[in-house]
Short mmCIF file of C-alpha atoms in Angstrom, two decimals:
data_model
loop_
_atom_site.label_atom_id
_atom_site.label_comp_id
_atom_site.label_asym_id
_atom_site.label_seq_id
_atom_site.Cartn_x
_atom_site.Cartn_y
_atom_site.Cartn_z
CA UNK A 1 -23.16 26.88 20.61
CA UNK A 2 -22.87 30.14 18.86
CA UNK A 3 -21.14 30.11 15.39
CA UNK A 4 -21.46 33.79 14.82
CA UNK A 5 -18.04 35.44 13.96
CA UNK A 6 -19.27 38.97 14.48
CA UNK A 7 -22.50 40.85 14.25
CA UNK A 8 -21.74 41.65 10.69
CA UNK A 9 -21.32 38.01 9.61
CA UNK A 10 -24.12 35.32 10.21
CA UNK A 11 -23.45 31.78 8.99
CA UNK A 12 -25.42 30.70 6.08
CA UNK A 13 -26.62 27.11 6.16
CA UNK A 14 -29.68 24.94 5.59
CA UNK A 15 -31.97 24.67 2.56
CA UNK A 16 -31.30 28.21 1.58
CA UNK A 17 -27.61 27.39 1.24
CA UNK A 18 -28.02 23.91 -0.25
CA UNK A 19 -30.53 24.69 -2.97
CA UNK A 20 -28.11 26.81 -5.14
CA UNK A 21 -25.35 24.27 -4.70
CA UNK A 22 -27.80 21.30 -5.80
CA UNK A 23 -28.80 23.48 -8.91
CA UNK A 24 -25.16 24.03 -9.89
CA UNK A 25 -24.43 20.31 -9.60
CA UNK A 26 -27.60 19.58 -11.74
CA UNK A 27 -26.12 22.15 -14.36
CA UNK A 28 -22.80 20.17 -14.34
CA UNK A 29 -24.68 16.94 -14.73
CA UNK A 30 -26.66 18.16 -17.67
CA UNK A 31 -23.42 19.58 -19.28
CA UNK A 32 -21.87 16.09 -19.03
CA UNK A 33 -25.13 14.35 -20.26
CA UNK A 34 -27.85 16.49 -21.62
CA UNK A 35 -30.17 13.49 -21.97
CA UNK A 36 -30.40 12.75 -18.19
CA UNK A 37 -33.97 12.66 -16.82
CA UNK A 38 -35.17 13.96 -13.58
CA UNK A 39 -35.52 10.44 -12.29
CA UNK A 40 -31.94 9.47 -13.15
CA UNK A 41 -30.43 12.62 -11.62
CA UNK A 42 -32.35 11.93 -8.42
CA UNK A 43 -31.02 8.33 -8.39
CA UNK A 44 -27.51 9.51 -8.98
CA UNK A 45 -27.85 12.05 -6.04
CA UNK A 46 -29.21 9.39 -3.71
CA UNK A 47 -26.47 6.75 -4.70
CA UNK A 48 -23.61 9.28 -4.29
CA UNK A 49 -24.75 11.13 -1.23
CA UNK A 50 -22.36 11.08 1.84
CA UNK A 51 -24.60 9.88 4.65
CA UNK A 52 -24.27 12.05 7.71
CA UNK A 53 -27.21 11.02 9.96
CA UNK A 54 -28.52 7.70 11.04
CA UNK A 55 -27.83 5.15 8.28
CA UNK A 56 -30.08 5.60 5.39
CA UNK A 57 -32.26 8.61 4.49
CA UNK A 58 -33.78 10.40 7.33
CA UNK A 59 -36.02 13.58 7.96
CA UNK A 60 -33.12 15.72 9.19
CA UNK A 61 -30.45 15.17 6.47
CA UNK A 62 -32.25 13.34 3.71
CA UNK A 63 -29.81 11.04 1.88
CA UNK A 64 -26.89 13.17 3.03
CA UNK A 65 -24.50 15.64 1.45
CA UNK A 66 -24.18 15.75 -2.43
CA UNK A 67 -20.85 16.66 -4.02
CA UNK A 68 -20.23 17.62 -7.58
CA UNK A 69 -17.07 15.25 -7.56
CA UNK A 70 -19.03 12.28 -6.39
CA UNK A 71 -21.79 12.76 -8.79
CA UNK A 72 -19.67 13.35 -11.84
CA UNK A 73 -17.27 10.54 -11.01
CA UNK A 74 -20.23 8.15 -10.66
CA UNK A 75 -21.77 9.45 -14.02
CA UNK A 76 -18.62 9.28 -16.00
CA UNK A 77 -16.80 6.37 -14.36
CA UNK A 78 -13.57 8.44 -14.37
CA UNK A 79 -11.38 10.61 -12.17
CA UNK A 80 -11.34 13.38 -14.91
CA UNK A 81 -14.39 15.34 -16.04
CA UNK A 82 -14.51 17.29 -19.22
CA UNK A 83 -16.34 20.60 -18.85
CA UNK A 84 -16.39 23.30 -21.48
CA UNK A 85 -13.20 22.07 -23.16
CA UNK A 86 -11.31 21.87 -19.88
CA UNK A 87 -10.74 18.55 -18.20
CA UNK A 88 -10.87 18.55 -14.34
CA UNK A 89 -8.84 15.85 -12.41
CA UNK A 90 -10.24 14.80 -9.15
CA UNK A 91 -7.73 13.41 -6.69
#
């Protein structure tokens, strides 16, 4: 299967695409709680990841897909997240 739209556009996926997203989510986590440790952030990622492969962690997809919504809702126990004076509501 070819997902190329045109010769000018190549899909961007894999670790190169995931790493900046993960870093951005870490920044949001630290905005919400500056006292988080690396270990606690790792645990939150693992607990909130959406499993997309065989049940449990695997070599292809790790623990699954991480989402800012899932991580912040788990951290704050709420559907709204305060960020920089703005409250985001997750539906």
